[in-house]
Amino acid sequence: EVELTQYLHPLLKEKKFISYRMLSLTDGRVPHAFPKYDSIVFSPALNYYALLPQINGPIRVFHSEDNDDVSELEESDGNFDKLIFSPNGEWIAGQTSSKTLIWETTSGSLRHQLDKDGSPFYNMVFDPSNRSIGLTHTDRSIRFWSLEDGRLIREKEATLGERIIAGITGTADQV
């Protein structure tokens, strides 16, 4: 279980700080505390979690069971709007307003920077096979990228009129 605490900093009256605490569901112990992080994201199997700092700093990945440090994601300083794990937990994708970065979870190595042209994103999702990631854009396009080599696999325009796509499911071949 994750407990969220939000408080005002005594010297910076307008700035809120957030702290997360992991609580063991079996004995209620507090194995780890995380001051000054904006959000916490868990892998689908719940074996890893990643912390996004409130103030510029690297994203860190931990083992859920023992809270040991797994990795610090390369070039992850900045304001990320979204962070997700792949279905098998092998990859992490982080999204800013102008780029998507893909890292290996256990090494923290930056593997790919997608959409270097800076077109704004709306959402991202890994396909269930862990082979690609789909990005939806504010121009109503969907782009699928290979996780193996970072190349663009397929691009498609949304067919839902003026509505922006919120998410996608399936592989690049199925959409």
mmCIF file of C-alpha atoms in Angstrom:
data_model
loop_
_atom_site.group_PDB
_atom_site.id
_atom_site.type_symbol
_atom_site.label_atom_id
_atom_site.label_comp_id
_atom_site.label_asym_id
_atom_site.label_seq_id
_atom_site.Cartn_x
_atom_site.Cartn_y
_atom_site.Cartn_z
ATOM 1 C CA GLU A 1 0.000 0.000 0.000
ATOM 2 C CA VAL A 2 1.200 3.549 -0.678
ATOM 3 C CA GLU A 3 0.436 6.375 1.718
ATOM 4 C CA LEU A 4 0.505 9.931 0.371
ATOM 5 C CA THR A 5 1.246 12.921 2.587
ATOM 6 C CA GLN A 6 1.023 16.470 1.258
ATOM 7 C CA TYR A 7 2.203 19.460 3.276
ATOM 8 C CA LEU A 8 3.281 23.079 2.885
ATOM 9 C CA HIS A 9 6.956 23.796 3.309
ATOM 10 C CA PRO A 10 7.370 26.259 6.242
ATOM 11 C CA LEU A 11 9.750 28.579 4.356
ATOM 12 C CA LEU A 12 8.091 28.359 0.950
ATOM 13 C CA LYS A 13 4.474 29.064 1.796
ATOM 14 C CA GLU A 14 3.135 28.504 -1.712
ATOM 15 C CA LYS A 15 5.110 25.356 -2.534
ATOM 16 C CA LYS A 16 3.608 22.001 -1.594
ATOM 17 C CA PHE A 17 5.794 18.983 -0.974
ATOM 18 C CA ILE A 18 4.605 15.427 -1.196
ATOM 19 C CA SER A 19 5.977 12.386 0.553
ATOM 20 C CA TYR A 20 5.197 8.739 -0.173
ATOM 21 C CA ARG A 21 5.555 5.843 2.239
ATOM 22 C CA MET A 22 5.358 2.174 1.328
ATOM 23 C CA LEU A 23 3.381 0.259 3.932
ATOM 24 C CA SER A 24 3.579 -3.499 4.210
ATOM 25 C CA LEU A 25 0.099 -4.985 3.972
ATOM 26 C CA THR A 26 1.054 -7.901 6.216
ATOM 27 C CA ASP A 27 2.440 -6.077 9.245
ATOM 28 C CA GLY A 28 1.894 -2.343 8.552
ATOM 29 C CA ARG A 29 5.633 -1.642 8.756
ATOM 30 C CA VAL A 30 7.087 1.319 6.886
ATOM 31 C CA PRO A 31 9.997 -0.139 4.901
ATOM 32 C CA HIS A 32 10.844 3.017 2.947
ATOM 33 C CA ALA A 33 9.943 6.730 2.736
ATOM 34 C CA PHE A 34 10.199 8.933 -0.369
ATOM 35 C CA PRO A 35 10.168 12.668 0.287
ATOM 36 C CA LYS A 36 9.804 15.158 -2.546
ATOM 37 C CA TYR A 37 8.483 12.848 -5.275
ATOM 38 C CA ASP A 38 5.581 13.740 -7.562
ATOM 39 C CA SER A 39 4.368 10.250 -8.267
ATOM 40 C CA ILE A 40 5.033 6.576 -7.965
ATOM 41 C CA VAL A 41 4.441 4.060 -10.770
ATOM 42 C CA PHE A 42 4.316 0.270 -10.353
ATOM 43 C CA SER A 43 5.173 -2.394 -12.915
ATOM 44 C CA PRO A 44 2.254 -4.664 -13.932
ATOM 45 C CA ALA A 45 3.644 -7.588 -11.893
ATOM 46 C CA LEU A 46 4.255 -5.213 -8.951
ATOM 47 C CA ASN A 47 7.893 -6.330 -8.693
ATOM 48 C CA TYR A 48 9.277 -2.837 -9.479
ATOM 49 C CA TYR A 49 8.253 0.737 -8.836
ATOM 50 C CA ALA A 50 9.637 4.018 -10.150
ATOM 51 C CA LEU A 51 9.656 7.421 -8.460
ATOM 52 C CA LEU A 52 9.362 10.732 -10.320
ATOM 53 C CA PRO A 53 10.968 13.631 -8.431
ATOM 54 C CA GLN A 54 9.080 16.893 -7.817
ATOM 55 C CA ILE A 55 12.139 18.974 -8.627
ATOM 56 C CA ASN A 56 14.540 18.101 -11.457
ATOM 57 C CA GLY A 57 16.380 14.951 -10.597
ATOM 58 C CA PRO A 58 16.734 11.441 -11.953
ATOM 59 C CA ILE A 59 13.944 8.865 -11.978
ATOM 60 C CA ARG A 60 14.804 5.937 -9.708
ATOM 61 C CA VAL A 61 13.613 2.329 -9.907
ATOM 62 C CA PHE A 62 13.295 0.034 -6.867
ATOM 63 C CA HIS A 63 12.367 -3.594 -6.121
ATOM 64 C CA SER A 64 8.927 -3.672 -4.515
ATOM 65 C CA GLU A 65 9.660 -6.560 -2.166
ATOM 66 C CA ASP A 66 12.769 -5.241 -0.409
ATOM 67 C CA ASN A 67 12.910 -1.595 -1.632
ATOM 68 C CA ASP A 68 16.461 -2.088 -2.925
ATOM 69 C CA ASP A 69 17.700 0.346 -5.556
ATOM 70 C CA VAL A 70 17.536 -1.240 -9.035
ATOM 71 C CA SER A 71 18.589 1.612 -11.320
ATOM 72 C CA GLU A 72 18.693 5.318 -11.981
ATOM 73 C CA LEU A 73 17.349 6.081 -15.461
ATOM 74 C CA GLU A 74 19.911 7.770 -17.724
ATOM 75 C CA GLU A 75 19.034 11.291 -18.884
ATOM 76 C CA SER A 76 15.807 11.259 -16.855
ATOM 77 C CA ASP A 77 16.196 14.700 -15.280
ATOM 78 C CA GLY A 78 13.259 16.865 -16.225
ATOM 79 C CA ASN A 79 9.525 17.096 -15.974
ATOM 80 C CA PHE A 80 7.906 13.913 -17.181
ATOM 81 C CA ASP A 81 4.155 14.004 -17.710
ATOM 82 C CA LYS A 82 3.758 10.245 -17.770
ATOM 83 C CA LEU A 83 5.765 7.154 -16.903
ATOM 84 C CA ILE A 84 4.711 3.558 -17.643
ATOM 85 C CA PHE A 85 6.214 0.074 -17.469
ATOM 86 C CA SER A 86 5.900 -2.455 -20.288
ATOM 87 C CA PRO A 87 3.629 -5.452 -19.552
ATOM 88 C CA ASN A 88 6.634 -7.647 -18.649
ATOM 89 C CA GLY A 89 8.400 -4.858 -16.691
ATOM 90 C CA GLU A 90 11.481 -4.999 -18.936
ATOM 91 C CA TRP A 91 11.009 -1.458 -20.320
ATOM 92 C CA ILE A 92 10.007 1.932 -18.927
ATOM 93 C CA ALA A 93 8.704 4.761 -21.105
ATOM 94 C CA GLY A 94 8.704 8.376 -19.972
ATOM 95 C CA GLN A 95 6.874 11.148 -21.771
ATOM 96 C CA THR A 96 7.345 14.912 -21.786
ATOM 97 C CA SER A 97 5.423 17.335 -23.975
ATOM 98 C CA SER A 98 7.911 16.878 -26.814
ATOM 99 C CA LYS A 99 9.635 13.501 -26.473
ATOM 100 C CA THR A 100 9.268 9.919 -25.325
ATOM 101 C CA LEU A 101 12.261 8.120 -23.842
ATOM 102 C CA ILE A 102 12.551 4.340 -23.482
ATOM 103 C CA TRP A 103 14.819 2.756 -20.862
ATOM 104 C CA GLU A 104 15.737 -0.778 -19.821
ATOM 105 C CA THR A 105 14.340 -1.197 -16.313
ATOM 106 C CA THR A 106 17.163 -3.092 -14.613
ATOM 107 C CA SER A 107 20.145 -1.265 -16.135
ATOM 108 C CA GLY A 108 18.560 2.193 -16.414
ATOM 109 C CA SER A 109 20.117 2.498 -19.890
ATOM 110 C CA LEU A 110 18.427 4.912 -22.274
ATOM 111 C CA ARG A 111 17.647 2.835 -25.365
ATOM 112 C CA HIS A 112 15.547 5.142 -27.555
ATOM 113 C CA GLN A 113 14.263 8.684 -27.928
ATOM 114 C CA LEU A 114 11.123 8.624 -30.034
ATOM 115 C CA ASP A 115 9.532 11.377 -32.112
ATOM 116 C CA LYS A 116 12.514 13.682 -32.154
ATOM 117 C CA ASP A 117 10.532 16.118 -34.331
ATOM 118 C CA GLY A 118 8.836 17.465 -31.203
ATOM 119 C CA SER A 119 5.210 16.893 -32.194
ATOM 120 C CA PRO A 120 3.041 16.958 -29.041
ATOM 121 C CA PHE A 121 1.851 13.674 -27.528
ATOM 122 C CA TYR A 122 -1.421 12.737 -25.986
ATOM 123 C CA ASN A 123 -0.829 9.217 -24.692
ATOM 124 C CA MET A 124 1.365 6.127 -24.936
ATOM 125 C CA VAL A 125 0.921 2.408 -24.377
ATOM 126 C CA PHE A 126 3.055 -0.704 -24.772
ATOM 127 C CA ASP A 127 1.620 -3.498 -26.881
ATOM 128 C CA PRO A 128 0.857 -6.718 -24.971
ATOM 129 C CA SER A 129 3.714 -8.580 -26.729
ATOM 130 C CA ASN A 130 6.356 -6.115 -25.423
ATOM 131 C CA ARG A 131 7.643 -5.571 -28.991
ATOM 132 C CA SER A 132 6.412 -2.029 -29.649
ATOM 133 C CA ILE A 133 4.976 1.110 -28.127
ATOM 134 C CA GLY A 134 2.147 3.173 -29.572
ATOM 135 C CA LEU A 135 2.011 6.956 -29.214
ATOM 136 C CA THR A 136 -1.100 9.018 -29.854
ATOM 137 C CA HIS A 137 -0.580 12.619 -30.866
ATOM 138 C CA THR A 138 -2.588 15.795 -30.654
ATOM 139 C CA ASP A 139 -2.721 15.869 -34.485
ATOM 140 C CA ARG A 140 -4.826 12.651 -34.233
ATOM 141 C CA SER A 141 -2.060 10.381 -35.510
ATOM 142 C CA ILE A 142 -0.930 7.110 -33.978
ATOM 143 C CA ARG A 143 2.686 6.009 -34.348
ATOM 144 C CA PHE A 144 4.056 2.592 -33.455
ATOM 145 C CA TRP A 145 7.740 2.248 -32.620
ATOM 146 C CA SER A 146 9.898 -0.879 -32.313
ATOM 147 C CA LEU A 147 11.382 -1.433 -28.857
ATOM 148 C CA GLU A 148 14.185 -3.505 -30.371
ATOM 149 C CA ASP A 149 15.704 -0.798 -32.578
ATOM 150 C CA GLY A 150 13.608 2.359 -32.030
ATOM 151 C CA ARG A 151 12.425 2.599 -35.639
ATOM 152 C CA LEU A 152 8.977 3.755 -36.716
ATOM 153 C CA ILE A 153 6.944 0.644 -37.610
ATOM 154 C CA ARG A 154 3.645 2.171 -38.624
ATOM 155 C CA GLU A 155 1.807 5.494 -38.660
ATOM 156 C CA LYS A 156 -1.941 5.848 -38.881
ATOM 157 C CA GLU A 157 -4.421 8.730 -38.713
ATOM 158 C CA ALA A 158 -7.253 8.421 -36.235
ATOM 159 C CA THR A 159 -10.705 8.011 -37.735
ATOM 160 C CA LEU A 160 -12.747 9.407 -34.863
ATOM 161 C CA GLY A 161 -13.392 12.861 -36.316
ATOM 162 C CA GLU A 162 -12.057 15.683 -34.163
ATOM 163 C CA ARG A 163 -11.776 13.574 -31.040
ATOM 164 C CA ILE A 164 -8.272 12.865 -29.696
ATOM 165 C CA ILE A 165 -7.516 9.232 -28.999
ATOM 166 C CA ALA A 166 -6.972 8.583 -25.290
ATOM 167 C CA GLY A 167 -5.370 5.165 -25.584
ATOM 168 C CA ILE A 168 -4.802 2.132 -27.754
ATOM 169 C CA THR A 169 -4.613 -1.607 -27.271
ATOM 170 C CA GLY A 170 -3.236 -4.360 -29.455
ATOM 171 C CA THR A 171 -0.107 -4.647 -31.552
ATOM 172 C CA ALA A 172 0.936 -2.487 -34.497
ATOM 173 C CA ASP A 173 -0.348 -5.173 -36.936
ATOM 174 C CA GLN A 174 -3.808 -5.270 -35.339
ATOM 175 C CA VAL A 175 -4.594 -1.546 -35.318
#
